[in-house]
mmCIF file of C-alpha atoms and ligand atoms in Angstrom:
data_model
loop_
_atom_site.group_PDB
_atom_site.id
_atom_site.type_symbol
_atom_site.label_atom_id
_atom_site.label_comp_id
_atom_site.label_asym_id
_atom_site.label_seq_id
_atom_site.Cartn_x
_atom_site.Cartn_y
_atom_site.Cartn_z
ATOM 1 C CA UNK Q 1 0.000 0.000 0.000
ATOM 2 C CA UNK Q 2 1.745 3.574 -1.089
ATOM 3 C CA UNK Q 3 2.264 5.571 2.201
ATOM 4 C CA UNK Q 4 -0.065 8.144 0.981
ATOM 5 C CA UNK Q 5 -3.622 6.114 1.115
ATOM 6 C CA UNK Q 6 -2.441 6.138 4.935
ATOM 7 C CA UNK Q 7 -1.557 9.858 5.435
ATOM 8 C CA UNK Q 8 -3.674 11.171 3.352
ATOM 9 C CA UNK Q 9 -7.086 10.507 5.937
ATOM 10 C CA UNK Q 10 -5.158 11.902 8.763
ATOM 11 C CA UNK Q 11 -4.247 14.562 7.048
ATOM 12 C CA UNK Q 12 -7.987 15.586 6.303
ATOM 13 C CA UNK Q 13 -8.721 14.660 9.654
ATOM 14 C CA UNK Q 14 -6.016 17.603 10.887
ATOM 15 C CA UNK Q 15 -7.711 19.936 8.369
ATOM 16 C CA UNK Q 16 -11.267 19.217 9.326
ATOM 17 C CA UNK Q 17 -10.519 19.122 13.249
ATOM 18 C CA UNK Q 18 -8.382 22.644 12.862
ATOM 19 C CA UNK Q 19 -11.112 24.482 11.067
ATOM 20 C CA UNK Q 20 -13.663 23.269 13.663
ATOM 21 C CA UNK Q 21 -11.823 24.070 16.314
ATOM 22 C CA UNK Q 22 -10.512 27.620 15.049
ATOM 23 C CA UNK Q 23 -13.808 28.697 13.816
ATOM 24 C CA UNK Q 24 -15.650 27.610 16.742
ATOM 25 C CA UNK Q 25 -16.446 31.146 18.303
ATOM 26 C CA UNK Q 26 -14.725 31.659 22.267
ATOM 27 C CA UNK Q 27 -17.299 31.413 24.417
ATOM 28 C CA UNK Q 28 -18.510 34.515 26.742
ATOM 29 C CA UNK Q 29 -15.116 36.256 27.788
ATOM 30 C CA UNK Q 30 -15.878 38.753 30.401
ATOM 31 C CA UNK Q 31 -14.380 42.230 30.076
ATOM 32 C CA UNK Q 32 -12.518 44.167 32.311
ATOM 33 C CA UNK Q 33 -11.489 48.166 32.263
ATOM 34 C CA UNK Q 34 -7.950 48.961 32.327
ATOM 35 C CA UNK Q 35 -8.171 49.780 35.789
ATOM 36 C CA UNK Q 36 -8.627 46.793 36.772
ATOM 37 C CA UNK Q 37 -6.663 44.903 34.400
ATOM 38 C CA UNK Q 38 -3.922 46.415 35.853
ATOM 39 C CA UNK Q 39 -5.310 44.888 39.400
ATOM 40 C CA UNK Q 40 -5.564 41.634 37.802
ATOM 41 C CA UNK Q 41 -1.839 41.166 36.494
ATOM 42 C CA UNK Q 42 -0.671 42.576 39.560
ATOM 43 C CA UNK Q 43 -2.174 40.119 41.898
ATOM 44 C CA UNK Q 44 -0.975 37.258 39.003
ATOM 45 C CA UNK Q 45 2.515 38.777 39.955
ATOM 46 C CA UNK Q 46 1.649 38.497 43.667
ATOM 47 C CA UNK Q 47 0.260 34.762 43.560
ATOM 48 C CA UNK Q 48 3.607 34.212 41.544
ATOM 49 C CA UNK Q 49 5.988 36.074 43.973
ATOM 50 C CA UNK Q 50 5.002 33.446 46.930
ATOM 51 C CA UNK Q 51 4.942 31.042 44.958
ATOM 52 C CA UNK Q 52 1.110 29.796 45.444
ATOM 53 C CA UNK Q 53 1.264 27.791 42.990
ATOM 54 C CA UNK Q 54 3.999 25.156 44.729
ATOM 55 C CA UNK Q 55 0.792 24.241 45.965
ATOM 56 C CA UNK Q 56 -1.979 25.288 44.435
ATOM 57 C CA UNK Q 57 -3.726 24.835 41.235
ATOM 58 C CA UNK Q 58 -5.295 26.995 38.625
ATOM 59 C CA UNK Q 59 -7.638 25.199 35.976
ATOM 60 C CA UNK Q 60 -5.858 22.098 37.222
ATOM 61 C CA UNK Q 61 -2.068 23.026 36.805
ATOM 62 C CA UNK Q 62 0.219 23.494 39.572
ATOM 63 C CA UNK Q 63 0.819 21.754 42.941
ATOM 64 C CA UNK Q 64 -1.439 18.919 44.597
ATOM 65 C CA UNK Q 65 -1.108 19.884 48.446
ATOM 66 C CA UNK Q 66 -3.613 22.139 48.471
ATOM 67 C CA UNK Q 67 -7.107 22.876 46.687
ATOM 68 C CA UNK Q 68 -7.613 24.189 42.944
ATOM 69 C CA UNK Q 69 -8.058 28.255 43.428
ATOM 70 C CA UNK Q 70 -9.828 28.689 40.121
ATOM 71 C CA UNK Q 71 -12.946 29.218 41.513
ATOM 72 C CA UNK Q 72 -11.806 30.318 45.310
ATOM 73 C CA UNK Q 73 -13.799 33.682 45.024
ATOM 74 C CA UNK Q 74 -16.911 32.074 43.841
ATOM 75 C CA UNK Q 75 -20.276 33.865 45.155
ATOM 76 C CA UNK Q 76 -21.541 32.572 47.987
ATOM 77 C CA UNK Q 77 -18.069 31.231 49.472
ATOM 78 C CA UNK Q 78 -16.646 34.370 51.477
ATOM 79 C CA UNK Q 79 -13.878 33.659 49.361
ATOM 80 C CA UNK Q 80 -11.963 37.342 50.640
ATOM 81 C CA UNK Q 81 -12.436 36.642 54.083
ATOM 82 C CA UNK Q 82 -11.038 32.899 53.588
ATOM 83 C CA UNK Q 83 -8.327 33.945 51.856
ATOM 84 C CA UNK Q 84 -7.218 36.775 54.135
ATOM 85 C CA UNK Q 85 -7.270 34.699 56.781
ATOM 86 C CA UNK Q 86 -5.568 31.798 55.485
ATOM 87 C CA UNK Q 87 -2.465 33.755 54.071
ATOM 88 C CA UNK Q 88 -2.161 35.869 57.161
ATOM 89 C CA UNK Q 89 -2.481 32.653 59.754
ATOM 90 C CA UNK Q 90 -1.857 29.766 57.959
ATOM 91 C CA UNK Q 91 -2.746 26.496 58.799
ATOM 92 C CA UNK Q 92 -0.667 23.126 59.671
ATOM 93 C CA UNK Q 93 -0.225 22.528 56.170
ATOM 94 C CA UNK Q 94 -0.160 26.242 54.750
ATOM 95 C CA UNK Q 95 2.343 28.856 55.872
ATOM 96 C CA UNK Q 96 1.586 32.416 56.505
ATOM 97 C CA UNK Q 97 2.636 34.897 54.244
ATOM 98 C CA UNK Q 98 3.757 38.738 54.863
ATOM 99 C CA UNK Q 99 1.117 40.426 51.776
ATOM 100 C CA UNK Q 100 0.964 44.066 52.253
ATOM 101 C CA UNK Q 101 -2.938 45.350 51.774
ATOM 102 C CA UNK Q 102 -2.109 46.562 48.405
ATOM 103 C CA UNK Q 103 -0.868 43.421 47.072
ATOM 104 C CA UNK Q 104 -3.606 41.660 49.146
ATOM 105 C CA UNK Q 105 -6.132 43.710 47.018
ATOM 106 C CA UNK Q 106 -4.589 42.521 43.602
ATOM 107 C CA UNK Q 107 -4.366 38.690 44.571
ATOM 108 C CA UNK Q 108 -7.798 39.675 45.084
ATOM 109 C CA UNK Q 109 -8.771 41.030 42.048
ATOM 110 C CA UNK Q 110 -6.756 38.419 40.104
ATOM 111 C CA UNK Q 111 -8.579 35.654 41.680
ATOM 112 C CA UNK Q 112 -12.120 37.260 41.196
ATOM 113 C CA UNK Q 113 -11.350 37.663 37.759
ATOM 114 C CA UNK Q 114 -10.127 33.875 37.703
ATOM 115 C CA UNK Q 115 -13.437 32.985 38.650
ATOM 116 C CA UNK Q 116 -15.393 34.445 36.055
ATOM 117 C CA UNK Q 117 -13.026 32.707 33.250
ATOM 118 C CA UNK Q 118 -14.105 28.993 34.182
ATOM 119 C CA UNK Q 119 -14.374 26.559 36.258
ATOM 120 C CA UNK Q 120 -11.808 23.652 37.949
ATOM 121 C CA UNK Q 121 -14.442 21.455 38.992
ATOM 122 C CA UNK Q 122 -14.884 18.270 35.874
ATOM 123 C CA UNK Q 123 -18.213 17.491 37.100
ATOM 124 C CA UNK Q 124 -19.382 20.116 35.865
ATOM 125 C CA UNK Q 125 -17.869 20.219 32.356
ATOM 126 C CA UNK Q 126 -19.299 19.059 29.151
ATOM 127 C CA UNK Q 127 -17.080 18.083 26.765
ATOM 128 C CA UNK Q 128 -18.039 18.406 23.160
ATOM 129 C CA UNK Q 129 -17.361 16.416 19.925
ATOM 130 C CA UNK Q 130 -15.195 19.407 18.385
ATOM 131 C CA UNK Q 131 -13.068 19.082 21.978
ATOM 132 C CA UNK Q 132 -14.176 22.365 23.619
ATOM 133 C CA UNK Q 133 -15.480 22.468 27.052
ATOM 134 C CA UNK Q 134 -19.104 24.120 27.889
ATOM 135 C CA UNK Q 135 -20.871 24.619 31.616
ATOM 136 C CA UNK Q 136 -23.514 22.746 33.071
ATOM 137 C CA UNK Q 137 -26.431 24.898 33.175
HETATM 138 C C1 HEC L 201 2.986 24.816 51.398
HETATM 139 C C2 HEC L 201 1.811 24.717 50.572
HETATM 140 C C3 HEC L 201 0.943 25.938 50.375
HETATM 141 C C4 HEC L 201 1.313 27.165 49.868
HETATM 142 C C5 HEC L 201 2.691 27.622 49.406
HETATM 143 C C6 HEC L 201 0.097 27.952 49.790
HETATM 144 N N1 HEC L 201 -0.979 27.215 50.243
HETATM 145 FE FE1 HEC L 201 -2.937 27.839 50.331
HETATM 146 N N2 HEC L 201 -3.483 26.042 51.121
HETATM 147 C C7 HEC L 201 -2.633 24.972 51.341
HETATM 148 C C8 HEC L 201 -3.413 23.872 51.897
HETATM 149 C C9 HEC L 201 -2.850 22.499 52.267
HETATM 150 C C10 HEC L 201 -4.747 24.322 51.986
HETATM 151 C C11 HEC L 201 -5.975 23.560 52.525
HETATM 152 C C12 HEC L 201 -6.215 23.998 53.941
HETATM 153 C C13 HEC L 201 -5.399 23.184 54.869
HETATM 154 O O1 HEC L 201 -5.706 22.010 55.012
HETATM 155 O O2 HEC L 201 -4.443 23.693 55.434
HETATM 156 C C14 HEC L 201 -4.767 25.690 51.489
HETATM 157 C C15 HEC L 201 -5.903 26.465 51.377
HETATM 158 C C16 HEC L 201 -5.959 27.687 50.764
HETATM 159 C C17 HEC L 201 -7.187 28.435 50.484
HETATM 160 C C18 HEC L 201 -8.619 27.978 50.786
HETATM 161 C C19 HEC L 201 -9.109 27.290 49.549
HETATM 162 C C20 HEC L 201 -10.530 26.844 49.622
HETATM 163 O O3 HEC L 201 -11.210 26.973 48.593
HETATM 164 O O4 HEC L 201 -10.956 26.341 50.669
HETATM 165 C C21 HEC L 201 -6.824 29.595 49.882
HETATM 166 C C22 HEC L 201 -7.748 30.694 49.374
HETATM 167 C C23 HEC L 201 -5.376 29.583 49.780
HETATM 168 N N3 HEC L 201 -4.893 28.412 50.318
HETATM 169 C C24 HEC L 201 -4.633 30.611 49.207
HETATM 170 C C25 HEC L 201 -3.250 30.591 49.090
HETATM 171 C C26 HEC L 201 -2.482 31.689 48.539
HETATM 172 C C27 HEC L 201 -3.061 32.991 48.016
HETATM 173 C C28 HEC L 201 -1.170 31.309 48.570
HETATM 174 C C29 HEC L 201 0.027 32.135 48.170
HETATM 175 C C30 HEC L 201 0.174 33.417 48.789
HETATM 176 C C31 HEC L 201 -1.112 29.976 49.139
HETATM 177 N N4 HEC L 201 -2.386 29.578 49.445
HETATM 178 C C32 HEC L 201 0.044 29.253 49.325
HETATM 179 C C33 HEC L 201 -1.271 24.929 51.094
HETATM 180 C C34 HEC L 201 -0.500 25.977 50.610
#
């Protein structure tokens, strides 16, 4: 069999799964003003600077001792007081840290913003044929 009745299917396969997938339209991206753009890479700086992520995850990624932060700040979970009291006290398994009010603020905004761009938890993800991921209602 010539190599080329084999490639050739994958391929169109590539092509077909590309085109789906690029013109498959990003689903509701919230906006933010500059303002508090600014906020948000800040506090991205800040979660980087002490090093969060040696333990914690965002959308999955990073360290397994503690809890995925994606959706820390989610309504309903006092998410600000939890995590100002957390960083400034610690627990047996998480250290305190020494975050000014200012940078506290940004790790703030950064996480809020987090929150509105998905969500960590896979039971509530549906997983399409074209490979994107949609909420639950
Ligand atoms: C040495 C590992 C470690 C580091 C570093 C760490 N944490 Fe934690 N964190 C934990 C653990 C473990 C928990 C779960 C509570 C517990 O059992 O102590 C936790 C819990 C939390 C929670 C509560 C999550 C929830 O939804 O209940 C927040 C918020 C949090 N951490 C924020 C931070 C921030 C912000 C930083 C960086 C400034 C940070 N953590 C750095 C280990 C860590």
């Amino acid at each position: 069999m010539k190599p080329i009745y084999f490639f050739l299917p994958l391929v169109c396969a590539f092509a077909i799964f590309s085109f789906r997938i690029y013109s498959t339209p990003i689903p509701n991206q919230p906006q933010f003003d500059e303002n508090t753009l600014g906020q948000i890479a800040k506090g991205k700086l800040v979660y980087q600077k002490y090093n969060c992520q040696s333990c914690h995850q965002i959308y999955g990624l990073g360290g397994y001792l503690g809890p995925d932060l994606t959706n820390c700040m989610k309504e309903g979970r006092n998410g600000e007081l939890l995590i100002k009291t957390l960083t400034q006290v610690g627990t047996t398994q998480m250290p305190s840290f020494p975050i000014s009010e200012s940078e506290m603020e940004n790790l703030i905004a950064f996480f809020k913003a987090l929150d509105q761009t998905g969500n960590s938890d896979p039971r509530h993800f549906i997983v399409s044929s074209n490979g994107m991921i949609a909420e639950h209602e």
